[in-house]
XYZ file of C-alpha atoms in Angstrom:
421
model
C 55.056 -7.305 21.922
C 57.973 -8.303 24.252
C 59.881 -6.414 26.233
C 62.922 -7.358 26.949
C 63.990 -6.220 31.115
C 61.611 -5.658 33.634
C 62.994 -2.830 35.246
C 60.916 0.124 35.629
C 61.198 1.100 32.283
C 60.147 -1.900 30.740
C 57.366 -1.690 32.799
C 56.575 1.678 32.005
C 56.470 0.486 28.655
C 54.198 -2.380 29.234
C 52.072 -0.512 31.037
C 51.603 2.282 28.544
C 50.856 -0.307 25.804
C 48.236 -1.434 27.241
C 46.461 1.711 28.683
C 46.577 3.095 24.860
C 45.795 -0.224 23.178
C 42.199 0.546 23.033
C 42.356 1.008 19.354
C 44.263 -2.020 19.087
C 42.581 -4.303 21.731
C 43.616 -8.053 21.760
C 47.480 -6.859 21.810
C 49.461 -9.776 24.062
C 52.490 -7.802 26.098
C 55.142 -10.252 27.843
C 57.680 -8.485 29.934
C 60.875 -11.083 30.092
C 63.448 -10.552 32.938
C 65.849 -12.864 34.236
C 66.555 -12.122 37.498
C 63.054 -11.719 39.358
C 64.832 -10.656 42.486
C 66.006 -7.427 40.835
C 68.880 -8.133 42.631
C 71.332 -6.307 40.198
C 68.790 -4.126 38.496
C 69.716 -0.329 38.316
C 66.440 0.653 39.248
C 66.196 -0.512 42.457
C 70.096 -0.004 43.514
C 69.507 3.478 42.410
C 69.497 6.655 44.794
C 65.816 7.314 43.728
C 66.079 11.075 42.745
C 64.107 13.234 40.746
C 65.015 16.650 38.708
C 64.547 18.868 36.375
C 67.989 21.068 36.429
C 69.274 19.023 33.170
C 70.982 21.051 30.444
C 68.783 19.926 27.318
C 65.375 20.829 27.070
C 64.274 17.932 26.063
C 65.533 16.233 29.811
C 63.543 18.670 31.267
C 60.503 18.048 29.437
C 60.964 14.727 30.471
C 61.170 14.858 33.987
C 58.604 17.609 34.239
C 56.012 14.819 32.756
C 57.241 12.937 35.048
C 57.165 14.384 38.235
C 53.652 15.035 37.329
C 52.670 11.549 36.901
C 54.322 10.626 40.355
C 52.222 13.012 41.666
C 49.035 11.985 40.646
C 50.814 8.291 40.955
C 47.298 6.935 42.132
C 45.154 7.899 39.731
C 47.479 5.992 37.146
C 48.687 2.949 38.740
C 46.103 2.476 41.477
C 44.541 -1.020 41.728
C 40.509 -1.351 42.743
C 40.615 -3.204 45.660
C 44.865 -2.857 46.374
C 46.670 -0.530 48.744
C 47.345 3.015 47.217
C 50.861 3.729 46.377
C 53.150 5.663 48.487
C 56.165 6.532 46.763
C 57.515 8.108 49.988
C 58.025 11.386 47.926
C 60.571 13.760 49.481
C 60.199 16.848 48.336
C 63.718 18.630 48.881
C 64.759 20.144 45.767
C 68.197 19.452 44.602
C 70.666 21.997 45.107
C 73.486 22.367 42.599
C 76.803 23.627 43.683
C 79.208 25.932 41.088
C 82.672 26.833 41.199
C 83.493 30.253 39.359
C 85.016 27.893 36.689
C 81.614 26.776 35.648
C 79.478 29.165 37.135
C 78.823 30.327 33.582
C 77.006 26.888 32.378
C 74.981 26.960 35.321
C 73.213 30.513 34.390
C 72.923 29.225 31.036
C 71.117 25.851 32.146
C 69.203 28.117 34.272
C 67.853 30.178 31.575
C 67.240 26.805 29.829
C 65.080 25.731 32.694
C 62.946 28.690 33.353
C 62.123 28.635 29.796
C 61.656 24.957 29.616
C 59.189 25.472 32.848
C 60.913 24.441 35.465
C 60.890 26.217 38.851
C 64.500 26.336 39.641
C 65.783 29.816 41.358
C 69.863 30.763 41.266
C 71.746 31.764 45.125
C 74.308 33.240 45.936
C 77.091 31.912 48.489
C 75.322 34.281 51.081
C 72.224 32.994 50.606
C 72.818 29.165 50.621
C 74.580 30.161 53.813
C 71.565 31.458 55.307
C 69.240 28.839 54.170
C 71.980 25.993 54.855
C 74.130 27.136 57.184
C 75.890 23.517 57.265
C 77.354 24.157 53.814
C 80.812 25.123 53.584
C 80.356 27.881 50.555
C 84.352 28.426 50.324
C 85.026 28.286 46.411
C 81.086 28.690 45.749
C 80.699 30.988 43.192
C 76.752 30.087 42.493
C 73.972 27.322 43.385
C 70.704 26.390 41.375
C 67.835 25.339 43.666
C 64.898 22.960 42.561
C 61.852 25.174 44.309
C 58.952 22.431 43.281
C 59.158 18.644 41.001
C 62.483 17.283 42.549
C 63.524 15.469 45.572
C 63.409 11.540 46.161
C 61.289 8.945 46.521
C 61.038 5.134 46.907
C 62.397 3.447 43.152
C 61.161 -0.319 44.707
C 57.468 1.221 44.670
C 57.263 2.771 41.847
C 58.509 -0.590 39.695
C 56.190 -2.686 41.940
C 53.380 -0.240 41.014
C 54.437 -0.377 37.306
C 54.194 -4.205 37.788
C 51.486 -4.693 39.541
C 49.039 -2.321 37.472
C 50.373 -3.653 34.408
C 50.043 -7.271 35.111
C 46.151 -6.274 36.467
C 45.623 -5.121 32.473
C 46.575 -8.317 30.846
C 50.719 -7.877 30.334
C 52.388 -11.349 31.198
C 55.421 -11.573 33.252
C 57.357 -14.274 32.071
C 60.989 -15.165 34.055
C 63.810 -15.942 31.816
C 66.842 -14.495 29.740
C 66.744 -13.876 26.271
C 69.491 -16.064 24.584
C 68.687 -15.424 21.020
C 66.023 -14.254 17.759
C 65.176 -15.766 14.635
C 64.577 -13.424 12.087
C 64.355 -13.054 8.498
C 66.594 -11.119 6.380
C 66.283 -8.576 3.929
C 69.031 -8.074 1.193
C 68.384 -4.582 -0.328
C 70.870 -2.020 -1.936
C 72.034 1.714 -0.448
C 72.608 4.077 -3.227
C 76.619 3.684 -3.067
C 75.191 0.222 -4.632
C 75.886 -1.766 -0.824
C 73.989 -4.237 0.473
C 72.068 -3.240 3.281
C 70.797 -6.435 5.476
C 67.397 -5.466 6.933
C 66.504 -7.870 9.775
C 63.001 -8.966 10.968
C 62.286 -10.476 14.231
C 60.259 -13.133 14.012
C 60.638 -14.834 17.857
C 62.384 -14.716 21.119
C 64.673 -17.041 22.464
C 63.851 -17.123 26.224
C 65.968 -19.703 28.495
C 63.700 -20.600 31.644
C 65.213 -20.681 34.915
C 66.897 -23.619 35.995
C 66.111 -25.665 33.211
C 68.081 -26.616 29.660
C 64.472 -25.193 27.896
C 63.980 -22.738 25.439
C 60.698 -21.209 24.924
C 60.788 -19.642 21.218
C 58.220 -16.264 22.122
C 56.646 -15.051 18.204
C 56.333 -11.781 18.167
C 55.815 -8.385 15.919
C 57.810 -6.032 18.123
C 60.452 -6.452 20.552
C 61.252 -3.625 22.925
C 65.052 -3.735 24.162
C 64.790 -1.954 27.792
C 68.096 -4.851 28.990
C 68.969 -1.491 30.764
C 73.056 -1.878 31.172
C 72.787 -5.209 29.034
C 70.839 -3.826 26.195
C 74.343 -3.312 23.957
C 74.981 -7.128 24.752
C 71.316 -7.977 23.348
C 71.791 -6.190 20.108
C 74.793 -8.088 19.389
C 72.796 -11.315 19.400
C 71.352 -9.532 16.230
C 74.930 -8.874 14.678
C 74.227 -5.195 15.841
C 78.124 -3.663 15.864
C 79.668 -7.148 14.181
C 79.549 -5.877 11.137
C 82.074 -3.985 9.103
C 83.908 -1.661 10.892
C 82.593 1.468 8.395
C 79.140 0.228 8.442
C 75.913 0.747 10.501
C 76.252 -2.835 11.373
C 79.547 -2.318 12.368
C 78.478 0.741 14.925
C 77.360 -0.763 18.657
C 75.007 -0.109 20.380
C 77.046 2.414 22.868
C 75.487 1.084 26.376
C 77.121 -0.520 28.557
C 77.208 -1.399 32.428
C 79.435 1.165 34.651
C 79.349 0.152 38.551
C 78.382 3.176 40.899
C 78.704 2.714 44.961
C 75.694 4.056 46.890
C 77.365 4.851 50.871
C 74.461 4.751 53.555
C 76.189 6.800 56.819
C 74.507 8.072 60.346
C 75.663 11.141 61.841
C 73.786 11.772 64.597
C 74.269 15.736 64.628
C 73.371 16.039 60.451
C 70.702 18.079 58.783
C 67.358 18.221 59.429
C 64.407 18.206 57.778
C 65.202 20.748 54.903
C 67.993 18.872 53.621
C 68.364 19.149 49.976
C 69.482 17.031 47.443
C 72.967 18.266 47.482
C 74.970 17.792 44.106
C 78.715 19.821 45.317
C 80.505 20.794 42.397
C 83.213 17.776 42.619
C 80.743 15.243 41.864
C 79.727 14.178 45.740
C 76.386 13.996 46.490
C 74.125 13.414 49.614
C 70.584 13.344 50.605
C 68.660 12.364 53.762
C 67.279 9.023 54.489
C 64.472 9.124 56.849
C 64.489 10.796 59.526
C 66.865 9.245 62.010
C 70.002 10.927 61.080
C 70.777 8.468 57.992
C 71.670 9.505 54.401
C 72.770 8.302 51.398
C 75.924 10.040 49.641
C 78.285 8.613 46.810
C 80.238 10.477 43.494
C 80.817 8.616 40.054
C 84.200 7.401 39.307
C 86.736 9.214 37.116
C 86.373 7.950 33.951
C 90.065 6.379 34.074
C 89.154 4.852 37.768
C 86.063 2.942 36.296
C 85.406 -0.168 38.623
C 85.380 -3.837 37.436
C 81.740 -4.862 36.552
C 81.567 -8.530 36.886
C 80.330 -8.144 40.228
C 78.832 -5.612 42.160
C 81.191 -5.596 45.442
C 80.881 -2.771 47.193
C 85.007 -0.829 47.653
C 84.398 0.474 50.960
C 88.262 2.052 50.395
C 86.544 4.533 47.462
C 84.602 6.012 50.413
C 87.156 6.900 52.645
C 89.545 8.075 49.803
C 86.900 10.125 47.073
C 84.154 10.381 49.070
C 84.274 11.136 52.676
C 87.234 14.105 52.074
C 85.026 15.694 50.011
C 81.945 15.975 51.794
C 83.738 16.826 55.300
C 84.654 19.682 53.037
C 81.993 21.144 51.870
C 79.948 20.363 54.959
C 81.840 19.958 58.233
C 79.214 18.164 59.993
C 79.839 15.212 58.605
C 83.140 14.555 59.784
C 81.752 12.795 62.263
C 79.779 9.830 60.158
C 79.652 6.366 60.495
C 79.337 4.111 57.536
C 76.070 1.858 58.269
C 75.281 0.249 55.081
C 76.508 0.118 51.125
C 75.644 -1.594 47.578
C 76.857 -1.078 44.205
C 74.182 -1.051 41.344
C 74.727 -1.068 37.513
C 73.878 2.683 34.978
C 73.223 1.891 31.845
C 76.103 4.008 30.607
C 75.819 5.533 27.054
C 79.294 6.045 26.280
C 78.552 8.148 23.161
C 76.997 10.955 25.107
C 75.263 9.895 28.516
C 71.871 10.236 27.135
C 69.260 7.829 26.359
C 68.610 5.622 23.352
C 65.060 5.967 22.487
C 62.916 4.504 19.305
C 63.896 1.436 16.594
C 67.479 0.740 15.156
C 67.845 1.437 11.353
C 68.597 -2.220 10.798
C 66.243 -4.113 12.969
C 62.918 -2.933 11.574
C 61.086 -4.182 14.479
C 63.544 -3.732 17.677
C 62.524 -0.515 19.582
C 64.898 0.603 21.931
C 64.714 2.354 25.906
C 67.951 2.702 27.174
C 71.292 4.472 27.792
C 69.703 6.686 30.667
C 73.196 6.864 32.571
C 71.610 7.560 35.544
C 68.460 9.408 35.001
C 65.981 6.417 34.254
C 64.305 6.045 36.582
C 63.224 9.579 37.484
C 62.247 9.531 33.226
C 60.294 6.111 33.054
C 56.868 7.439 33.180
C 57.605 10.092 30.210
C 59.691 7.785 28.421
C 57.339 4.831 28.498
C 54.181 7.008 27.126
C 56.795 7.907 24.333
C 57.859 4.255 23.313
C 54.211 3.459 23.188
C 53.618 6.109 21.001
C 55.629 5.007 18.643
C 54.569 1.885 18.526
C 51.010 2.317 18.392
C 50.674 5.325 16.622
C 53.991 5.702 14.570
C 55.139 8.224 15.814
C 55.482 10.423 19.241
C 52.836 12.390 20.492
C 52.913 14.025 23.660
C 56.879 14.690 24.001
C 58.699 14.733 20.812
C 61.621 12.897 21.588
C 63.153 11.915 18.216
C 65.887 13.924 19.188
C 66.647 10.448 21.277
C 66.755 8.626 18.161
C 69.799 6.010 16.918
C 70.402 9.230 14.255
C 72.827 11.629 16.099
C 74.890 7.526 17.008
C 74.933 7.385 13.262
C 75.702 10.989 11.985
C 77.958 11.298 15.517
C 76.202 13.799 16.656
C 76.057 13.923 20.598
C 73.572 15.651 22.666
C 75.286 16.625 25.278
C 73.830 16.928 28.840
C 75.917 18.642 30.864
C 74.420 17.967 34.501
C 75.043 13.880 34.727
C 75.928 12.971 38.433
């Protein structure tokens, strides 16, 4: 098997293979990622939250599994004779802010998270105010509170602990970038009498760093977890070259959007209790540490996207959409200084800004992870059981999560999650 991005889902993956390959022993797992320093990887660029208050179920499910693995983290991922992990797990729940405009969606996620299992609990204005009395609750008409599963933790750790366990069970790192497959081709007919071309991966082209080399990598599965690159990897298979009208002709929808992460100090901020605040125009903030730093930032309107060939940070975006809002809704922070910044990469699923998850209808042996938009790394641990499943057994088995599945790209069929920050 080779996966294809060693972020923390490919990890995940990796690691997941190989705890369930007992039936299968003997199975060789090479995770292939070409930039070792993870210097543009989403995972560790990201803002490291957790949460259940999602929309669909099935995002719920998912972080619910996973907020339980991070907190049993050691029994998983612990190494005899290594450091335990500490994920540096904040547990501040998130706290969702609601105009009266929309105030309506957020009881109705509500009820969908109570009944999914989540431990969420609706406020008022009033009562935010006493709990928070920072928060500026003008134009407030409700707020959903995380009461147990959310907060933030450290992403950096939980990839290295991925990594490290995973390596410890036999999976190979290898450091490189996939240029290209052979594959074998199979010419069958649909039953509107069209040929249907049904490819088979037979290796991996993997270019070695600094060198003219390719290393052709056999395999019988490839697992595309290229994160914000993983559109660009199925085109190497003709994935979205073909025929306009044609699956071949449909992309894979993922592609990189740039997000700004704003580190600021204000000396006279919120304590302790801080939540993860998510205000209603987008602008979020959370503590970092304890020495009056925290980490705020709000996605870009979708006509405002930023240039993606690099990952400068606009330090201009701050002071124009994200700094007026946040004074706003919580006065304290008028007074801020701007310490530190980076830009990092989501894996943006333009069809409907959830992820891709299981094998494409063309490429009988590609499995795909991606498209998380933003909520991949708090989903890795759920998500990389699933892909394993499907691999190993055919099918998943503790989540069902087929819902995921290229089908709803091909039927256009969106599942729309309504809480993506």
């Amino acid at each position: 098997v080779v996966i294809v991005g060693g972020g923390v889902m490919g990890w995940s993956i990796a690691y997941w293979l190989k705890k369930k390959e007992n039936k299968s022993a003997g199975m060789k797992v090479i995770v292939v990622e070409r930039d070792p320093t993870y210097s543009q990887a989403s995972t560790v660029l990201s803002a490291g939250g957790i949460r259940q208050q999602f929309s669909l179920p099935e995002n719920i499910h998912l972080s619910l599994h996973s907020a339980d693995f991070l907190r049993n983290i050691n029994d998983h991922l612990g190494v005899v004779n290594e450091d335990p992990i500490d994920l540096q797990f904040n547990h501040s729940g998130y706290l969702f802010l609601a105009s009266e405009a929309v105030a309506h969606i957020m009881e109705e996620n509500y009820s969908t998270q109570r009944s999914a299992g989540a431990k969420v609990s609706l406020m008022s204005p009033t009562q935010v105010k006493e709990r928070f009395p920072w928060i500026n609750t003008e134009n407030v008409a409700l707020a959903s509170y995380g009461l147990e599963n959310e907060g933030w933790f450290d992403p950096w750790t939980l990839l290295n602990a991925f990594k490290r366990k995973a390596i410890s069970m036999g999976v190979i790192q290898c450091c490189g970038e996939v240029t290209g497959f052979s594959h074998t081709t199979n010419v069958l007919m649909n039953r509107d009498g069209e040929e249907v071309h049904l490819k088979r991966i037979k290796s991996v082209k993997v270019q070695m760093p600094n060198s003219m080399e390719f290393q052709p990598v056999e395999c019988a599965i490839v697992v595309n977890a290229a994160g914000a690159f993983s559109g660009k990897l199925a085109e190497m298979l003709g994935i979205g070259l073909g025929p306009k009208d044609s699956i071949a002709g449909l992309p894979v929808p993922v592609e990189p959007r740039k997000r700004y992460v704003y580190v600021v100090h204000c000396p006279n901020g919120p304590g302790l209790d801080t939540p993860f605040l998510i205000d209603y125009s987008g602008v979020y903030i959370r503590r970092e540490g304890l020495g009056g730093n925290y980490i705020t930032g709000v996605s870009p309107e979708e006509t405002e996207e930023p240039d993606t060939s690099n990952l400068e940070v606009d330090h201009q975006f701050f002071e124009d959409k994200v700094w007026p809002k946040l004074a706003n809704r919580a006065p304290v922070f008028e007074n801020l200084k701007v310490t530190s910044a980076w830009a990092g990469f989501y894996d943006y699923n333009t069809f409907d800004q959830n992820g891709i998850i299981g094998n494409h209808p063309l490429i009988t042996n590609m499995y795909f992870a991606t498209g998380f938009s933003g909520h991949g790394l708090q989903h890795s641990p759920a998500v990389g059981r699933g892909v394993a499943e499907l691999i190993l057994d055919g099918e998943f088995q503790t989540l069902d999560l087929s819902d995921f599945s290229f089908r709803r790209i091909l039927v256009q069929e969106p599942m729309l999650e309504r809480n993506i920050v």
